PDB file of C-alpha atoms in Angstrom:
ATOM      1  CA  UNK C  77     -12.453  -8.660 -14.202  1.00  0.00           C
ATOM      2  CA  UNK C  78     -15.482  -6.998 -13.684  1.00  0.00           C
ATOM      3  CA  UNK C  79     -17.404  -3.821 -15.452  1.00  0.00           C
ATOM      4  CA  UNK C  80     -18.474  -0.852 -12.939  1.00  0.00           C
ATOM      5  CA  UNK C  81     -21.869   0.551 -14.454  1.00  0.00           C
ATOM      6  CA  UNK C  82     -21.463   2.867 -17.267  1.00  0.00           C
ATOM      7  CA  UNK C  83     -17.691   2.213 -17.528  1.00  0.00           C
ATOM      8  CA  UNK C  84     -15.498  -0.106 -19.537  1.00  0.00           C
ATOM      9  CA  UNK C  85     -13.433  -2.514 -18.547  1.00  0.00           C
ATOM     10  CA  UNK C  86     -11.099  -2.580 -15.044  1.00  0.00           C
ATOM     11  CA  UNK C  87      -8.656  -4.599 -14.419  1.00  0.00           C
ATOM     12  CA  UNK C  88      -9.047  -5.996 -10.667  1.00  0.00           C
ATOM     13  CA  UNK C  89      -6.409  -7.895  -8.459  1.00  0.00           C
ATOM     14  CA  UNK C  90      -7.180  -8.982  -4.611  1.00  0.00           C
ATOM     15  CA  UNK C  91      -3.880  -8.689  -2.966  1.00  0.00           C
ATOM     16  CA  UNK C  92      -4.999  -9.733   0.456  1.00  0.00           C
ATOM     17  CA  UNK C  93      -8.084 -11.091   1.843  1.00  0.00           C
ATOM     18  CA  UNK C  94      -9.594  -8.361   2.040  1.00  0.00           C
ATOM     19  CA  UNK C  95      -8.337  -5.982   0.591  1.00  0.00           C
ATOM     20  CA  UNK C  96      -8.275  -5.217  -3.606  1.00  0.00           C
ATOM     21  CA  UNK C  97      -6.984  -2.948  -5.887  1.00  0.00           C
ATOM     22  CA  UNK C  98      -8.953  -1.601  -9.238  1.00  0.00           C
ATOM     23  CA  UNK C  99      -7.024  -0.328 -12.044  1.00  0.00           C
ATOM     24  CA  UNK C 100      -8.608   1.660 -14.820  1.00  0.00           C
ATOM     25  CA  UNK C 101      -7.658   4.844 -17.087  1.00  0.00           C
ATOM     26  CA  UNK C 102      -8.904   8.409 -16.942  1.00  0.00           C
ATOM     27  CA  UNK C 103     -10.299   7.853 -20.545  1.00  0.00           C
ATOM     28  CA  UNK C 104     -12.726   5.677 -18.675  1.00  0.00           C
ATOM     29  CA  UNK C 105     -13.529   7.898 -16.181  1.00  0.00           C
ATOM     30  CA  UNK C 106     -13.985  10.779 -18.736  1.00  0.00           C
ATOM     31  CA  UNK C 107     -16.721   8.352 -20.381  1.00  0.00           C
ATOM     32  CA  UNK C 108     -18.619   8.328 -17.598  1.00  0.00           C
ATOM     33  CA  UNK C 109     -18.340  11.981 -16.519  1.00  0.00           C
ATOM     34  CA  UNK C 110     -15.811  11.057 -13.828  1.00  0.00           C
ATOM     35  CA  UNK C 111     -12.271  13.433 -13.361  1.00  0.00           C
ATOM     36  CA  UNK C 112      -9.914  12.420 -10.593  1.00  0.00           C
ATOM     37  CA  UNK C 113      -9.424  15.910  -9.536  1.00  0.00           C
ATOM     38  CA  UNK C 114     -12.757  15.527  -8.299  1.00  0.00           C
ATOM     39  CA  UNK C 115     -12.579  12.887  -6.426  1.00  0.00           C
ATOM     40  CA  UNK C 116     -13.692  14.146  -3.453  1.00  0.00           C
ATOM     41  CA  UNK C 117     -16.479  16.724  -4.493  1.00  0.00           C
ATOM     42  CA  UNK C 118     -18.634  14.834  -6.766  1.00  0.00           C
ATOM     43  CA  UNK C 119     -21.350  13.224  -5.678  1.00  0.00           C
ATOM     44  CA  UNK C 120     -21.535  10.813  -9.204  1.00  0.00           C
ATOM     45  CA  UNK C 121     -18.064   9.704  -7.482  1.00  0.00           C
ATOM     46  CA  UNK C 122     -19.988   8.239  -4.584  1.00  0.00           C
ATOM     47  CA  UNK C 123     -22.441   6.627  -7.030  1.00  0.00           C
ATOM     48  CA  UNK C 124     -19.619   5.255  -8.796  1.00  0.00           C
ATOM     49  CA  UNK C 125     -17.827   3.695  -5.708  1.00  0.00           C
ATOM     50  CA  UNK C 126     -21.016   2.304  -4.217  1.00  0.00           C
ATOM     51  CA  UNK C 127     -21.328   0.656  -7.784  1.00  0.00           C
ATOM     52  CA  UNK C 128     -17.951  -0.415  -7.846  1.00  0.00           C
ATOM     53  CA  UNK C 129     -17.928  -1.747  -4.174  1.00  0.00           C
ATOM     54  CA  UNK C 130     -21.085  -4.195  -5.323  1.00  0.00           C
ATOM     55  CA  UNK C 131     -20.099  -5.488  -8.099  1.00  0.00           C
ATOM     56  CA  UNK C 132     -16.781  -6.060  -6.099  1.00  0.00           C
ATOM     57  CA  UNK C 133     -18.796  -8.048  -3.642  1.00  0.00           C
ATOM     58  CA  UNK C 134     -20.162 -10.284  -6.047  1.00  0.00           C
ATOM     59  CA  UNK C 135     -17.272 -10.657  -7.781  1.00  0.00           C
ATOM     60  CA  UNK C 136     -15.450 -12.708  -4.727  1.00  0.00           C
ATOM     61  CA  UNK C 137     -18.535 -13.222  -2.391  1.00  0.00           C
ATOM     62  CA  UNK C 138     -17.727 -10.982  -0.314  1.00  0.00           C
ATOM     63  CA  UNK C 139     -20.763 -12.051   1.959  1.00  0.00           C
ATOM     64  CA  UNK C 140     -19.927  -9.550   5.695  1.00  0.00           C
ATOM     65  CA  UNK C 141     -20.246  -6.007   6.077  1.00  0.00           C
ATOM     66  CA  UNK C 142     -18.072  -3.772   7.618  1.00  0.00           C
ATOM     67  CA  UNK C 143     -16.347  -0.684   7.174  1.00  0.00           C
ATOM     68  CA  UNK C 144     -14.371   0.412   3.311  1.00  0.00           C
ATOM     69  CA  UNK C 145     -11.294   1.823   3.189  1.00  0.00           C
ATOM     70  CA  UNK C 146     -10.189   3.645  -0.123  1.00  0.00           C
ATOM     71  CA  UNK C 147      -6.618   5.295  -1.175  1.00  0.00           C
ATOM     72  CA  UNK C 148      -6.312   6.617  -4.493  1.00  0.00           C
ATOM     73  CA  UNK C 149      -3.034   6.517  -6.481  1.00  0.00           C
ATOM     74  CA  UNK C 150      -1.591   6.860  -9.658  1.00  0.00           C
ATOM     75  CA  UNK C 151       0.256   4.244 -12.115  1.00  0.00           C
ATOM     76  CA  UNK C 152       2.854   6.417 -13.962  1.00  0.00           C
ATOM     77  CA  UNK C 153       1.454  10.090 -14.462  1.00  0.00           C
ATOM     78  CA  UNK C 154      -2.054  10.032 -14.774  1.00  0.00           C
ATOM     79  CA  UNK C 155      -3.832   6.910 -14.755  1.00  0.00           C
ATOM     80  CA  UNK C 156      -5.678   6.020 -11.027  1.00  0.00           C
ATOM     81  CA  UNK C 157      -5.570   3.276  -9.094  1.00  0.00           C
ATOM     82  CA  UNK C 158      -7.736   2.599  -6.130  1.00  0.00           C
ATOM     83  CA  UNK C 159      -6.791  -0.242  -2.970  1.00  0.00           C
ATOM     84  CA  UNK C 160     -10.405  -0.784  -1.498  1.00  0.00           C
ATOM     85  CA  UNK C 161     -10.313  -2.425   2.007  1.00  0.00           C
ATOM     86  CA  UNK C 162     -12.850  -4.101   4.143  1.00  0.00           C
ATOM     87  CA  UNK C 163     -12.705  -4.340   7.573  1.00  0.00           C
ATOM     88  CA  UNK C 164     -15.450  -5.421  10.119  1.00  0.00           C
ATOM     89  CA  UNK C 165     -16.353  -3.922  13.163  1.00  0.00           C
ATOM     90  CA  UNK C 166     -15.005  -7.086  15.324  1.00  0.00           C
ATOM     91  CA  UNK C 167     -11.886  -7.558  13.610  1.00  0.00           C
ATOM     92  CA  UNK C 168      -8.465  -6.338  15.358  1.00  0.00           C
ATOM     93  CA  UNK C 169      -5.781  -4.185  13.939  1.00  0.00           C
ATOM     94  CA  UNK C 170      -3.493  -7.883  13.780  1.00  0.00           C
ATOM     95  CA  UNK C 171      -4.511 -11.389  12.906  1.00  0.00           C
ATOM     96  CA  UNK C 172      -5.766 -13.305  15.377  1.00  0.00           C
ATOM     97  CA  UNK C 173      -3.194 -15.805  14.571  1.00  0.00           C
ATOM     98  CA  UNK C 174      -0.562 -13.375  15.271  1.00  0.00           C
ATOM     99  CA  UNK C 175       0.592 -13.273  19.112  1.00  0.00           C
ATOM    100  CA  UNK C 176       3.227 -12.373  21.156  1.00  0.00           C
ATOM    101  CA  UNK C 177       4.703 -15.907  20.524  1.00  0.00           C
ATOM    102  CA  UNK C 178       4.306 -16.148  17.276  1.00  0.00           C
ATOM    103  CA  UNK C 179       7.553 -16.674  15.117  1.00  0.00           C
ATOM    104  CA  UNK C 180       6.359 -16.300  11.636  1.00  0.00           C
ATOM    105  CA  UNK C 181       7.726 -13.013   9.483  1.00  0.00           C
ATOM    106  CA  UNK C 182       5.859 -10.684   8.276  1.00  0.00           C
ATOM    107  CA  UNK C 183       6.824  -7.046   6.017  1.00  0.00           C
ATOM    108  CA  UNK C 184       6.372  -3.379   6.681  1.00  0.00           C
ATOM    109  CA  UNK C 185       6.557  -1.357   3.057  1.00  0.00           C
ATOM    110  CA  UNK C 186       6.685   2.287   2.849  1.00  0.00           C
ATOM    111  CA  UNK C 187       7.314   4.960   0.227  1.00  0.00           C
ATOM    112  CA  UNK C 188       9.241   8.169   0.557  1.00  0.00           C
ATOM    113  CA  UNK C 189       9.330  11.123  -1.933  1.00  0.00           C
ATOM    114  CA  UNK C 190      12.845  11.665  -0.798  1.00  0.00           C
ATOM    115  CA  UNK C 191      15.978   9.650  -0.276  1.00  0.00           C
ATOM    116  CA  UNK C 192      17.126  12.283   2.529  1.00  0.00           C
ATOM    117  CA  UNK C 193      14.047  10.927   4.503  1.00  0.00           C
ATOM    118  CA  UNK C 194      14.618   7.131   4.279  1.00  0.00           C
ATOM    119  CA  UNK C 195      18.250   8.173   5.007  1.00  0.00           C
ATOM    120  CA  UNK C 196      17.095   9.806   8.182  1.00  0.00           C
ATOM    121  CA  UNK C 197      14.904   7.396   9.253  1.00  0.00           C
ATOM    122  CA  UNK C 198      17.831   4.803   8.727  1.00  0.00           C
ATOM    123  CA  UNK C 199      19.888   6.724  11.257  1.00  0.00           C
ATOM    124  CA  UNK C 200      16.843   6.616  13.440  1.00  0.00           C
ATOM    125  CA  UNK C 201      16.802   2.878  13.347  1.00  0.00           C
ATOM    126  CA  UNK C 202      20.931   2.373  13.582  1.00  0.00           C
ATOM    127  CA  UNK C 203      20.947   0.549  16.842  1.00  0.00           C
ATOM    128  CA  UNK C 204      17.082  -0.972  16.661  1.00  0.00           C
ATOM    129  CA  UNK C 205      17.120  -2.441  13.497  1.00  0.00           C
ATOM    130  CA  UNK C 206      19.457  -3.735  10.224  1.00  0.00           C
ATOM    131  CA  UNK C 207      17.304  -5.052   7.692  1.00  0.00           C
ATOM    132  CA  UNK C 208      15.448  -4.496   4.669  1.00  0.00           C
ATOM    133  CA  UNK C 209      15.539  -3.841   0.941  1.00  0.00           C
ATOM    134  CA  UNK C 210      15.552  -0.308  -0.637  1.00  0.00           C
ATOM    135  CA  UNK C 211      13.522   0.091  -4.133  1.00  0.00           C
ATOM    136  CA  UNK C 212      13.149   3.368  -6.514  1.00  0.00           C
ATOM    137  CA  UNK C 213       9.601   3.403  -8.554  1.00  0.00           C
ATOM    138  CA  UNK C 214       7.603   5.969  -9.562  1.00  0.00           C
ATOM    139  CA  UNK C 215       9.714   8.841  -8.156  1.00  0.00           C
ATOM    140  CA  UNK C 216       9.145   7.173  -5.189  1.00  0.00           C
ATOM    141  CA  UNK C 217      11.602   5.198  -2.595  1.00  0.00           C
ATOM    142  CA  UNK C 218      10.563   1.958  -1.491  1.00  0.00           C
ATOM    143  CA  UNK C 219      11.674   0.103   2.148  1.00  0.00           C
ATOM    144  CA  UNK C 220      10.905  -3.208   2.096  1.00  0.00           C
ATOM    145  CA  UNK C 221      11.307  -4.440   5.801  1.00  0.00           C
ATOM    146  CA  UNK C 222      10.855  -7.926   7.365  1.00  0.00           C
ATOM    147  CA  UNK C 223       9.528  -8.423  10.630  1.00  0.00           C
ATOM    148  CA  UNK C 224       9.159 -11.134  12.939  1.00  0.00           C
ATOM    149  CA  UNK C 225       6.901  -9.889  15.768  1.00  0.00           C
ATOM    150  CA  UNK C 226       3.994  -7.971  16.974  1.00  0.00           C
ATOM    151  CA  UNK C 227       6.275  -5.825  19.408  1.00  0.00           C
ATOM    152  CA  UNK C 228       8.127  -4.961  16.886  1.00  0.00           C
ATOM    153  CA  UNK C 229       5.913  -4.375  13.569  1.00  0.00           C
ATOM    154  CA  UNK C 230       4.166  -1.959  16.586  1.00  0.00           C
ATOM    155  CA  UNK C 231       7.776   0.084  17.283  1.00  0.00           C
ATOM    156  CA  UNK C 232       8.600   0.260  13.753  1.00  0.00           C
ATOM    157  CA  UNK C 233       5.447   1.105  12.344  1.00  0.00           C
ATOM    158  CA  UNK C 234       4.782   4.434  15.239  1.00  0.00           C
ATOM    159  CA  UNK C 235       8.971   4.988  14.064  1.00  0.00           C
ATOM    160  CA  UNK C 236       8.561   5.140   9.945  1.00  0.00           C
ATOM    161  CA  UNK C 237       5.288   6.802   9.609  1.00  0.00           C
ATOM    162  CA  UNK C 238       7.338  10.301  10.616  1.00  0.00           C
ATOM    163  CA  UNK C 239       8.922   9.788   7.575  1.00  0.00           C
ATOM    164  CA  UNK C 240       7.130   8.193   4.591  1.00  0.00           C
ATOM    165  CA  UNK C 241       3.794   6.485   4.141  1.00  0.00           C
ATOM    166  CA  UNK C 242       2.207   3.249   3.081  1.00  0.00           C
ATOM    167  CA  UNK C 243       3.043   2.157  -0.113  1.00  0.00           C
ATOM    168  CA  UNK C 244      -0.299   0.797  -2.204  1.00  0.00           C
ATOM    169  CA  UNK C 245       1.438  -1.314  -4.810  1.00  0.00           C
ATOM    170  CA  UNK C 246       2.523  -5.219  -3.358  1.00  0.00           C
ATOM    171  CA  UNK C 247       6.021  -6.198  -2.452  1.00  0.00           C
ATOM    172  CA  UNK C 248       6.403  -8.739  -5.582  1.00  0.00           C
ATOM    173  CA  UNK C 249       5.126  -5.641  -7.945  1.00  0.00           C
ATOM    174  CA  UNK C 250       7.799  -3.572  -6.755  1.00  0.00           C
ATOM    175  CA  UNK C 251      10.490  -5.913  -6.467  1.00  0.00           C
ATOM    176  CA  UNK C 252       9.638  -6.590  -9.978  1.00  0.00           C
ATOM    177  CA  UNK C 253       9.264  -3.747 -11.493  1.00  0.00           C
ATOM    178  CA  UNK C 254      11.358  -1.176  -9.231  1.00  0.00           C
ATOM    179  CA  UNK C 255      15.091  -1.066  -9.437  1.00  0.00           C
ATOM    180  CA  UNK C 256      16.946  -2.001  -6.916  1.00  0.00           C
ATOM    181  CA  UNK C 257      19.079  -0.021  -4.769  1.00  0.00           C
ATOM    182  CA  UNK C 258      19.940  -1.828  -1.815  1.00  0.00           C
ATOM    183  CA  UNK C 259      19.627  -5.439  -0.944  1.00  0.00           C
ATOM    184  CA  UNK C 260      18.642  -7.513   2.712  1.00  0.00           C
ATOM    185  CA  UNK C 261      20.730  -5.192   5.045  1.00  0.00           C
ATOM    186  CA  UNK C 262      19.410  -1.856   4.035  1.00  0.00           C
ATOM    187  CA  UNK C 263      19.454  -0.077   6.887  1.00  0.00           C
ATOM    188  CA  UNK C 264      22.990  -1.350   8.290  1.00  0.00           C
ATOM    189  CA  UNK C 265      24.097   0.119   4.642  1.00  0.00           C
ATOM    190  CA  UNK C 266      22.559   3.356   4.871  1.00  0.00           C
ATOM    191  CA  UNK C 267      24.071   3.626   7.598  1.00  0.00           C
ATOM    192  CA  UNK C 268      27.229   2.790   6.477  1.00  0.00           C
ATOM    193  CA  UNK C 269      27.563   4.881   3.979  1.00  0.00           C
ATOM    194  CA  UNK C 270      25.491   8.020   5.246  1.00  0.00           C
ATOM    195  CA  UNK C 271      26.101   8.261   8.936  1.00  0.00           C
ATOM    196  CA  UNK C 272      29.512   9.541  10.067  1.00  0.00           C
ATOM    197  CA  UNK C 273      28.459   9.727  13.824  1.00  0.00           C
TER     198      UNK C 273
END
């Protein structure tokens, strides 16, 4: 845990390794002058980031430089969360370690503000694709999908980003914390259950 100049303390957790996510409350923003509807007018915003970004550097020795990355969100109602990411100028959208050959799994998660989209996008993906888990948090709808290959983490991804977006909290927080709605074969279920054709 670190403190960002002139503000209190933020809770901080790296979820990946490079990328981090800062929790704090809009009382501390208030105390330093900060409102998130003004997130992207202020200039004491930028001031605020660039402090943030520093002391998040020296938190984790963060040594390269490269490019940051920041989505805003909010936990329940009103309190912001940020997911900071850095990314150098030579790295590639994929791991290196990650080829055409490569058998390991990896996981797509997305949010929807609608069930009638993941619904849609299940039909999309009847005779592609069977998998996944289906979470509610937030208001939001979660899908939770394994993957096992570049080829296809490349078809799905251009596929479910019609429909919903990136979710910012990690897979264990939501499968925690989210209920449950469908389990391993969400898609075949959807299916199942939704599409008559």
């Amino acid at each position: 845990m670190f403190v960002a100049k002139g503000a209190g303390h933020m809770r901080l957790e790296r979820v990946g390794e490079k990328q981090f996510r800062i929790f704090f409350t809009v009382d501390e923003l208030e105390e330093i002058g900060l409102s998130p509807e003004e997130v992207d007018l202020s200039g004491e915003w930028e001031n605020f980031f660039i402090d943030t970004i520093r002391n998040l550097k020296d938190e984790f020795n963060i040594l390269e430089e490269g490019t940051i990355f920041i989505d805003m969100d909010f936990i329940g109602k009103q309190d912001p969360v940020f997911v900071m990411t850095i990314q150098t100028m030579e790295e590639q959208y994929f791991p290196s370690d990650w080829d055409e050959t490569d058998e390991s799994t990896d996981t797509l998660h997305y949010r929807f503000s609608d069930v009638e989209d993941v619904i849609q996008l299940a039909i999309r993906l009847k005779h592609d694709y069977s998998r996944g888990e289906l979470y509610f948090f937030e208001n939001r709808y979660h899908l939770i999908l394994p993957i096992v290959c570049k080829d296809e983490y490349e078809r799905l991804t251009a596929i479910i980003k019609e429909y919903g977006e990136p979710a910012l909290q990690t897979i264990p927080y939501i499968q925690e914390y989210g209920k449950k709605l469908v389990d391993q074969w969400a898609i075949h279920q959807l299916n199942y259950f939704f599409n008559k054709t």
